[in-house]
């Protein structure tokens, strides 16, 4: 990891942690308030992570300052997601995920219908993920280097796919938007299904028609991905068997249009459903944004279900654990890692740190990522299907204290 290099670079700027806290900021001209995690070193250098989801912020350890103060942030072997988890949750090994058990409760994790996007244990993991990210931001600033360079990366520009969440799924309108972005250079696009099991055969036809319309508009040159996340979380009382039958019909219906992948067509904990879907259709599957740590991912790789692992460093255990997931995934032939695009800062540093063969591209939500970055000194934007890596020290453009005020 180059910890010695980080330590040498920070000799005049000690990375001993002085404080760690949640701050709330808003634009000085008014507007929405965002929460960030702020970790300050004894020399005054600051590492940030955020904006935080409210549940993520609430799940941070109450004694976070005591947990970090006085420790050397430059030593990532001793201060990372895994060591923080062990300190906060002694005796609760994350490896129990690989056994199908929740590391905190011991309850089964597979075949359990989630009531929300993240589990209670998951929120704890996302919270410590934020700590890990802020520590990486601090290390990069101390070394005067972007994190992707600290990780030995040489990829200054990444392929980016246009993630089209928020665009109309009416075939004619979707086709027009798809063409617009294709002509701008986004030959890789992901579209989102709106209809699910509760919408019956007509809803299924609408989903398939969306795929047909975009494929016919863009032709064979386009690489198209399709995401079921909206219908999965709006499925209400649909049981896993019903969801599984629906996903099988959907997969069979879109296969003639050669999707690059079908993403999260089932609940994240439906291991058996994913096994059945893969076995009966053979469709290429992507999933993982709602899985935690390498141990939660491993069963899907062992069963050869998923070809694209979408573990998000914002949620899976920070950059430290994401690197472990990447190392593990690289041992499975044909598997690639394309992190979910909750935020481009950590995800881009992660993708750039790996080979293009293992991590081929970055997700970019074209409708929302600029506004999501409004607290930064500048937003990072994908243009013409590519993403230029930032050169700012740390994770990228930092919090803009000139335009933001603390509240």
Coordinates of N, CA and C in Angstrom, one line a residue, residues 15-200:
X15 N 0.3 12.6 11.0 CA -1.0 12.1 10.7 C -1.6 11.4 12.0
X16 N -1.2 11.9 13.1 CA -1.8 11.4 14.4 C -3.2 12.1 14.4
X17 N -4.2 11.3 14.6 CA -5.6 11.8 14.6 C -5.8 12.7 15.9
X18 N -6.4 13.9 15.7 CA -6.7 14.7 16.8 C -8.2 14.7 17.1
X19 N -9.0 14.6 16.1 CA -10.5 14.7 16.3 C -11.2 14.0 15.1
X20 N -12.4 13.5 15.4 CA -13.3 12.9 14.4 C -14.7 13.2 14.8
X21 N -15.5 13.8 13.8 CA -16.8 14.2 14.1 C -17.6 14.4 12.9
X22 N -18.9 14.4 13.0 CA -19.8 14.7 11.9 C -20.0 16.2 11.9
X23 N -19.9 16.8 10.7 CA -20.2 18.2 10.5 C -21.4 18.4 9.5
X24 N -22.1 19.4 9.7 CA -23.2 19.7 8.8 C -22.9 21.1 8.1
X25 N -23.0 21.0 6.8 CA -22.7 22.2 6.0 C -23.8 22.5 5.0
X26 N -23.9 23.8 4.6 CA -24.8 24.2 3.5 C -24.2 25.3 2.7
X27 N -24.7 25.5 1.5 CA -24.2 26.6 0.7 C -24.5 28.0 1.4
X28 N -23.5 28.9 1.4 CA -23.7 30.2 2.1 C -24.8 31.0 1.6
X29 N -25.3 30.6 0.4 CA -26.5 31.3 -0.2 C -27.8 30.6 0.3
X30 N -27.7 29.6 1.1 CA -28.8 28.8 1.6 C -28.9 27.5 0.8
X31 N -30.0 26.8 1.1 CA -30.2 25.5 0.4 C -30.1 24.3 1.4
X32 N -30.0 23.1 0.8 CA -30.0 21.9 1.5 C -28.7 21.8 2.4
X33 N -28.9 21.1 3.5 CA -27.8 20.8 4.4 C -27.3 19.4 4.2
X34 N -26.0 19.2 4.2 CA -25.4 17.9 4.0 C -24.5 17.6 5.2
X35 N -24.4 16.3 5.5 CA -23.5 15.8 6.6 C -22.3 15.2 6.1
X36 N -21.2 15.5 6.7 CA -19.9 14.9 6.3 C -19.2 14.4 7.6
X37 N -18.3 13.4 7.4 CA -17.4 13.0 8.5 C -16.1 13.7 8.3
X38 N -15.6 14.3 9.3 CA -14.4 15.1 9.3 C -13.4 14.5 10.3
X39 N -12.2 14.1 9.8 CA -11.2 13.6 10.6 C -10.0 14.5 10.5
X40 N -9.6 15.1 11.7 CA -8.5 16.1 11.7 C -7.2 15.5 12.3
X41 N -6.1 15.8 11.7 CA -4.8 15.4 12.3 C -4.3 16.4 13.2
X42 N -3.2 16.1 14.0 CA -2.6 17.0 14.9 C -2.1 18.3 14.2
X43 N -1.7 18.1 12.9 CA -1.1 19.2 12.2 C -2.2 20.1 11.5
X44 N -3.4 19.6 11.6 CA -4.5 20.4 11.0 C -5.0 19.9 9.7
X45 N -4.3 18.9 9.1 CA -4.8 18.4 7.8 C -6.2 17.7 8.1
X46 N -7.1 17.7 7.1 CA -8.4 17.2 7.3 C -8.8 16.2 6.2
X47 N -9.3 15.1 6.6 CA -9.9 14.1 5.7 C -11.4 14.1 5.8
X48 N -12.1 14.0 4.6 CA -13.5 14.1 4.6 C -14.1 12.8 4.0
X49 N -15.3 12.5 4.4 CA -16.1 11.5 3.7 C -17.6 12.0 3.7
X50 N -18.2 11.8 2.6 CA -19.6 12.3 2.5 C -19.9 12.8 1.1
X51 N -21.2 13.3 0.9 CA -22.2 13.4 2.0 C -22.7 12.1 2.5
X52 N -23.0 12.1 3.8 CA -23.5 10.8 4.4 C -25.0 10.7 4.3
X53 N -25.4 9.5 4.1 CA -26.9 9.2 4.3 C -27.2 9.3 5.8
X54 N -28.4 9.7 6.1 CA -28.8 10.0 7.5 C -28.6 8.7 8.4
X55 N -29.0 7.5 7.8 CA -28.8 6.3 8.6 C -27.4 5.9 8.8
X56 N -26.5 6.3 7.8 CA -25.1 6.0 7.8 C -24.5 6.9 9.0
X57 N -24.9 8.2 9.0 CA -24.3 9.0 10.0 C -24.8 8.6 11.4
X58 N -26.0 8.1 11.5 CA -26.6 7.7 12.8 C -25.9 6.4 13.3
X59 N -25.3 5.6 12.4 CA -24.7 4.4 12.8 C -23.2 4.5 13.1
X60 N -22.7 5.7 13.0 CA -21.3 5.9 13.4 C -21.1 5.7 14.9
X61 N -20.0 5.1 15.3 CA -19.8 4.8 16.8 C -19.9 6.1 17.6
X62 N -20.6 6.1 18.7 CA -20.8 7.2 19.5 C -19.4 7.7 20.1
X63 N -18.5 6.8 20.3 CA -17.2 7.1 20.8 C -16.1 7.2 19.7
X64 N -16.5 7.7 18.5 CA -15.6 7.7 17.4 C -14.4 8.5 17.7
X65 N -14.5 9.6 18.3 CA -13.3 10.4 18.6 C -12.3 9.6 19.5
X66 N -12.8 9.0 20.5 CA -12.0 8.2 21.4 C -11.4 7.0 20.7
X67 N -12.1 6.5 19.7 CA -11.6 5.3 18.9 C -10.4 5.7 18.1
X68 N -10.4 6.9 17.6 CA -9.4 7.3 16.6 C -8.3 8.2 17.2
X69 N -8.6 9.1 18.2 CA -7.7 10.1 18.6 C -6.4 9.4 19.1
X70 N -5.3 10.1 18.7 CA -4.0 9.6 19.1 C -3.4 8.5 18.2
X71 N -4.2 8.0 17.3 CA -3.7 6.9 16.4 C -3.1 7.5 15.1
X72 N -2.2 6.7 14.6 CA -1.5 7.1 13.4 C -2.2 6.7 12.1
X73 N -2.8 7.7 11.4 CA -3.6 7.5 10.3 C -2.8 7.0 9.1
X74 N -1.5 7.3 9.1 CA -0.6 6.9 8.0 C -0.4 5.4 7.9
X75 N -0.6 4.7 9.1 CA -0.5 3.2 9.1 C -1.8 2.5 8.8
X76 N -2.0 2.3 7.5 CA -3.3 1.7 7.1 C -3.4 0.2 7.4
X77 N -2.2 -0.4 7.7 CA -2.3 -1.8 8.1 C -2.9 -1.9 9.5
X78 N -2.8 -0.9 10.3 CA -3.3 -0.9 11.7 C -4.6 -0.1 11.9
X79 N -4.9 0.8 10.9 CA -6.1 1.6 11.0 C -6.8 1.6 9.7
X80 N -7.8 0.7 9.6 CA -8.6 0.5 8.4 C -10.0 0.0 8.8
X81 N -10.8 -0.3 7.8 CA -12.1 -0.8 8.1 C -12.1 -2.0 9.0
X82 N -11.3 -3.0 8.7 CA -11.3 -4.3 9.4 C -10.9 -4.1 10.8
X83 N -9.9 -3.3 11.1 CA -9.4 -3.1 12.5 C -10.4 -2.3 13.3
X84 N -11.0 -1.3 12.6 CA -12.1 -0.5 13.3 C -13.3 -1.4 13.6
X85 N -13.7 -2.3 12.7 CA -14.8 -3.2 13.0 C -14.4 -4.1 14.2
X86 N -13.2 -4.6 14.2 CA -12.8 -5.5 15.3 C -12.8 -4.8 16.6
X87 N -12.5 -3.5 16.6 CA -12.5 -2.7 17.8 C -13.9 -2.4 18.3
X88 N -14.8 -2.1 17.4 CA -16.1 -1.7 17.7 C -17.0 -2.9 18.0
X89 N -16.7 -4.1 17.3 CA -17.5 -5.3 17.4 C -16.7 -6.5 17.8
X90 N -16.1 -6.5 18.9 CA -15.2 -7.6 19.3 C -15.9 -8.9 19.3
X91 N -15.3 -10.0 18.7 CA -15.9 -11.3 18.6 C -17.0 -11.5 17.6
X92 N -17.3 -10.4 16.8 CA -18.3 -10.5 15.7 C -17.6 -10.5 14.4
X93 N -17.1 -11.7 14.0 CA -16.3 -11.8 12.8 C -17.1 -11.6 11.5
X94 N -16.6 -10.8 10.6 CA -17.3 -10.5 9.4 C -17.3 -11.8 8.5
X95 N -16.4 -12.7 8.7 CA -16.4 -14.0 7.9 C -17.6 -14.8 8.0
X96 N -18.4 -14.5 9.1 CA -19.7 -15.3 9.2 C -20.7 -15.0 8.1
X97 N -20.4 -13.9 7.4 CA -21.3 -13.7 6.2 C -21.1 -14.8 5.2
X98 N -19.9 -15.3 5.0 CA -19.7 -16.4 4.1 C -20.4 -17.7 4.5
X99 N -20.8 -17.8 5.8 CA -21.5 -18.9 6.3 C -23.0 -18.7 6.2
X100 N -23.4 -17.5 5.6 CA -24.8 -17.2 5.6 C -25.4 -16.7 6.8
X101 N -24.6 -16.1 7.7 CA -25.1 -15.6 9.0 C -24.7 -14.1 9.1
X102 N -25.6 -13.4 9.8 CA -25.3 -12.0 10.1 C -24.2 -11.9 11.2
X103 N -23.1 -11.2 11.0 CA -22.0 -11.2 12.0 C -22.4 -10.6 13.3
X104 N -23.5 -9.7 13.3 CA -23.9 -9.1 14.6 C -25.0 -10.0 15.3
X105 N -25.9 -10.4 14.6 CA -27.1 -11.1 15.2 C -27.0 -12.6 15.1
X106 N -26.2 -13.1 14.2 CA -26.2 -14.6 14.0 C -27.3 -15.1 13.1
X107 N -28.3 -14.2 12.7 CA -29.4 -14.6 12.0 C -29.0 -15.0 10.5
X108 N -29.8 -15.8 9.8 CA -29.6 -16.1 8.4 C -29.7 -14.8 7.6
X109 N -28.8 -14.7 6.6 CA -28.9 -13.6 5.7 C -29.4 -13.9 4.3
X110 N -29.4 -15.2 3.9 CA -29.9 -15.6 2.6 C -31.4 -16.0 2.7
X111 N -32.2 -15.5 1.8 CA -33.6 -15.8 1.7 C -34.4 -15.1 2.7
X112 N -33.8 -14.0 3.3 CA -34.6 -13.1 4.2 C -35.0 -11.9 3.5
X113 N -36.2 -11.6 3.4 CA -36.7 -10.4 2.7 C -36.4 -9.1 3.5
X114 N -35.5 -8.3 2.9 CA -35.2 -7.0 3.6 C -36.3 -6.1 3.6
X115 N -36.4 -5.3 4.6 CA -37.5 -4.3 4.7 C -37.0 -2.9 4.3
X116 N -35.7 -2.8 4.1 CA -35.2 -1.5 3.6 C -33.9 -1.8 2.8
X117 N -33.4 -0.8 2.2 CA -32.2 -1.0 1.3 C -31.0 -1.6 1.9
X118 N -30.8 -1.2 3.2 CA -29.6 -1.8 3.9 C -30.2 -2.4 5.2
X119 N -29.5 -3.4 5.7 CA -29.8 -4.0 6.9 C -29.2 -3.2 8.1
X120 N -29.6 -3.5 9.3 CA -29.1 -2.8 10.5 C -27.6 -3.0 10.5
X121 N -27.1 -4.2 10.3 CA -25.7 -4.5 10.3 C -25.0 -3.8 9.2
X122 N -25.7 -3.7 8.0 CA -25.2 -3.0 6.9 C -25.0 -1.6 7.1
X123 N -25.9 -0.9 7.8 CA -25.7 0.5 8.1 C -24.4 0.7 9.0
X124 N -24.1 -0.2 9.9 CA -22.9 -0.1 10.7 C -21.7 -0.2 9.8
X125 N -21.8 -1.1 8.8 CA -20.7 -1.3 7.8 C -20.5 0.0 7.0
X126 N -21.6 0.5 6.5 CA -21.5 1.8 5.7 C -20.9 2.9 6.5
X127 N -21.2 2.9 7.8 CA -20.7 4.0 8.7 C -19.2 3.9 8.8
X128 N -18.7 2.7 9.0 CA -17.2 2.5 9.1 C -16.6 2.6 7.8
X129 N -17.3 2.4 6.7 CA -16.8 2.6 5.4 C -16.4 4.1 5.2
X130 N -17.3 5.0 5.8 CA -17.0 6.4 5.7 C -15.8 6.8 6.5
X131 N -15.6 6.1 7.6 CA -14.3 6.4 8.4 C -13.1 6.0 7.6
X132 N -13.2 4.8 6.9 CA -12.1 4.4 6.1 C -11.8 5.4 5.0
X133 N -12.9 5.9 4.3 CA -12.7 6.8 3.2 C -12.0 8.1 3.7
X134 N -12.5 8.6 4.8 CA -11.9 9.9 5.4 C -10.4 9.7 5.7
X135 N -10.1 8.5 6.2 CA -8.7 8.2 6.5 C -7.8 8.2 5.2
X136 N -8.4 7.6 4.1 CA -7.7 7.6 2.9 C -7.5 9.1 2.3
X137 N -8.6 9.9 2.5 CA -8.5 11.3 2.0 C -7.4 12.0 2.8
X138 N -7.3 11.7 4.1 CA -6.3 12.4 4.9 C -4.9 11.9 4.5
X139 N -4.7 10.6 4.2 CA -3.4 10.1 3.8 C -3.0 10.8 2.4
X140 N -3.9 10.8 1.5 CA -3.6 11.5 0.2 C -3.1 12.9 0.4
X141 N -3.8 13.6 1.2 CA -3.5 15.1 1.4 C -2.1 15.2 2.1
X142 N -1.8 14.3 3.0 CA -0.5 14.3 3.7 C 0.6 14.0 2.7
X143 N 0.4 13.1 1.8 CA 1.4 12.8 0.8 C 1.4 13.7 -0.4
X144 N 0.4 14.6 -0.5 CA 0.3 15.5 -1.6 C 0.0 14.8 -2.9
X145 N -0.7 13.7 -2.8 CA -1.0 12.9 -4.0 C -2.5 12.5 -4.0
X146 N -3.1 12.3 -5.1 CA -4.4 11.7 -5.2 C -4.3 10.2 -4.7
X147 N -5.3 9.7 -4.1 CA -5.3 8.4 -3.6 C -5.0 7.3 -4.7
X148 N -5.5 7.5 -5.9 CA -5.3 6.6 -6.9 C -3.8 6.4 -7.2
X149 N -3.0 7.5 -7.1 CA -1.6 7.4 -7.3 C -0.9 6.7 -6.1
X150 N -1.4 7.0 -4.9 CA -0.9 6.2 -3.7 C -1.0 4.7 -3.9
X151 N -2.1 4.3 -4.6 CA -2.3 2.9 -4.8 C -1.6 2.4 -6.0
X152 N -0.7 3.2 -6.6 CA 0.1 2.7 -7.7 C -0.5 2.8 -9.1
X153 N -1.6 3.5 -9.2 CA -2.4 3.5 -10.5 C -1.7 4.4 -11.5
X154 N -1.9 4.0 -12.8 CA -1.4 4.8 -13.9 C -2.5 5.2 -14.9
X155 N -3.7 4.8 -14.6 CA -4.8 5.1 -15.5 C -5.3 6.5 -15.2
X156 N -5.1 7.4 -16.0 CA -5.5 8.8 -15.8 C -6.9 9.1 -16.3
X157 N -7.4 8.2 -17.2 CA -8.7 8.4 -17.7 C -9.4 7.0 -17.8
X158 N -10.7 7.0 -17.4 CA -11.5 5.8 -17.3 C -12.6 5.8 -18.3
X159 N -13.0 4.7 -18.7 CA -14.3 4.6 -19.5 C -15.4 4.8 -18.5
X160 N -16.4 5.5 -18.9 CA -17.6 5.8 -18.0 C -18.8 5.4 -18.7
X161 N -19.7 4.8 -18.1 CA -21.0 4.5 -18.7 C -22.1 5.4 -18.1
X162 N -23.0 5.9 -19.0 CA -24.1 6.8 -18.6 C -25.1 6.0 -17.9
X163 N -25.3 6.3 -16.7 CA -26.4 5.6 -15.9 C -27.6 6.5 -15.9
X164 N -28.7 6.0 -16.5 CA -29.8 6.9 -17.0 C -31.0 6.9 -16.0
X165 N -30.7 6.7 -14.7 CA -31.7 6.8 -13.7 C -32.4 8.2 -13.8
X166 N -33.8 8.2 -13.8 CA -34.5 9.4 -13.8 C -35.0 9.8 -15.2
X167 N -34.6 9.1 -16.2 CA -35.1 9.4 -17.6 C -36.3 8.5 -17.9
X168 N -37.2 9.0 -18.8 CA -38.4 8.3 -19.1 C -38.1 6.9 -19.6
X169 N -38.9 5.9 -19.2 CA -38.8 4.6 -19.8 C -39.8 4.3 -20.8
X170 N -40.5 5.3 -21.3 CA -41.4 5.2 -22.5 C -40.5 4.9 -23.7
X171 N -40.7 3.9 -24.5 CA -39.8 3.5 -25.5 C -39.3 4.7 -26.4
X172 N -40.3 5.5 -26.9 CA -39.9 6.6 -27.8 C -39.0 7.6 -27.2
X173 N -39.4 8.0 -25.9 CA -38.7 9.0 -25.2 C -37.3 8.5 -24.8
X174 N -37.3 7.2 -24.3 CA -36.0 6.6 -23.9 C -35.1 6.5 -25.1
X175 N -35.6 6.1 -26.2 CA -34.8 6.0 -27.4 C -34.2 7.3 -27.8
X176 N -34.9 8.4 -27.7 CA -34.4 9.7 -28.0 C -33.3 10.1 -27.1
X177 N -33.5 9.9 -25.8 CA -32.4 10.2 -24.8 C -31.2 9.3 -25.0
X178 N -31.4 8.1 -25.3 CA -30.3 7.2 -25.5 C -29.5 7.6 -26.7
X179 N -30.2 8.0 -27.8 CA -29.5 8.5 -29.0 C -28.7 9.8 -28.6
X180 N -29.3 10.7 -27.9 CA -28.6 12.0 -27.5 C -27.3 11.7 -26.8
X181 N -27.3 10.8 -25.8 CA -26.1 10.5 -25.1 C -25.1 9.7 -25.9
X182 N -25.6 8.8 -26.7 CA -24.8 8.0 -27.6 C -24.0 8.9 -28.5
X183 N -24.6 9.9 -29.1 CA -24.0 10.8 -30.0 C -23.0 11.7 -29.3
X184 N -23.2 11.9 -27.9 CA -22.2 12.6 -27.1 C -21.0 11.8 -26.8
X185 N -21.0 10.5 -27.1 CA -19.8 9.7 -26.8 C -20.1 8.6 -25.8
X186 N -21.3 8.5 -25.3 CA -21.6 7.5 -24.3 C -22.2 6.3 -25.0
X187 N -21.3 5.4 -25.4 CA -21.7 4.2 -26.1 C -22.0 3.1 -25.1
X188 N -21.7 3.3 -23.9 CA -22.1 2.4 -22.8 C -23.2 3.1 -22.0
X189 N -24.3 2.5 -21.8 CA -25.4 3.1 -21.1 C -26.2 2.0 -20.3
X190 N -26.7 2.5 -19.1 CA -27.5 1.6 -18.3 C -28.9 2.3 -18.1
X191 N -29.9 1.5 -18.3 CA -31.3 1.9 -18.2 C -32.0 1.1 -17.1
X192 N -33.1 1.7 -16.5 CA -33.7 1.2 -15.3 C -35.1 0.7 -15.6
X193 N -35.5 -0.5 -15.2 CA -36.8 -1.0 -15.4 C -37.7 -0.4 -14.3
X194 N -38.9 0.0 -14.7 CA -39.9 0.6 -13.8 C -41.0 -0.4 -13.4
X195 N -41.2 -1.4 -14.2 CA -42.3 -2.3 -13.9 C -41.8 -3.6 -13.3
X196 N -42.6 -4.1 -12.3 CA -42.3 -5.4 -11.7 C -43.4 -6.4 -11.6
X197 N -43.3 -7.4 -10.8 CA -44.3 -8.4 -10.7 C -45.7 -7.9 -10.5
X198 N -45.8 -6.9 -9.7 CA -47.2 -6.4 -9.5 C -47.9 -5.8 -10.7
X199 N -47.1 -5.5 -11.7 CA -47.6 -4.9 -12.9 C -48.0 -5.9 -14.0
X200 N -47.8 -7.2 -13.6 CA -48.3 -8.3 -14.5 C -47.6 -8.4 -15.9

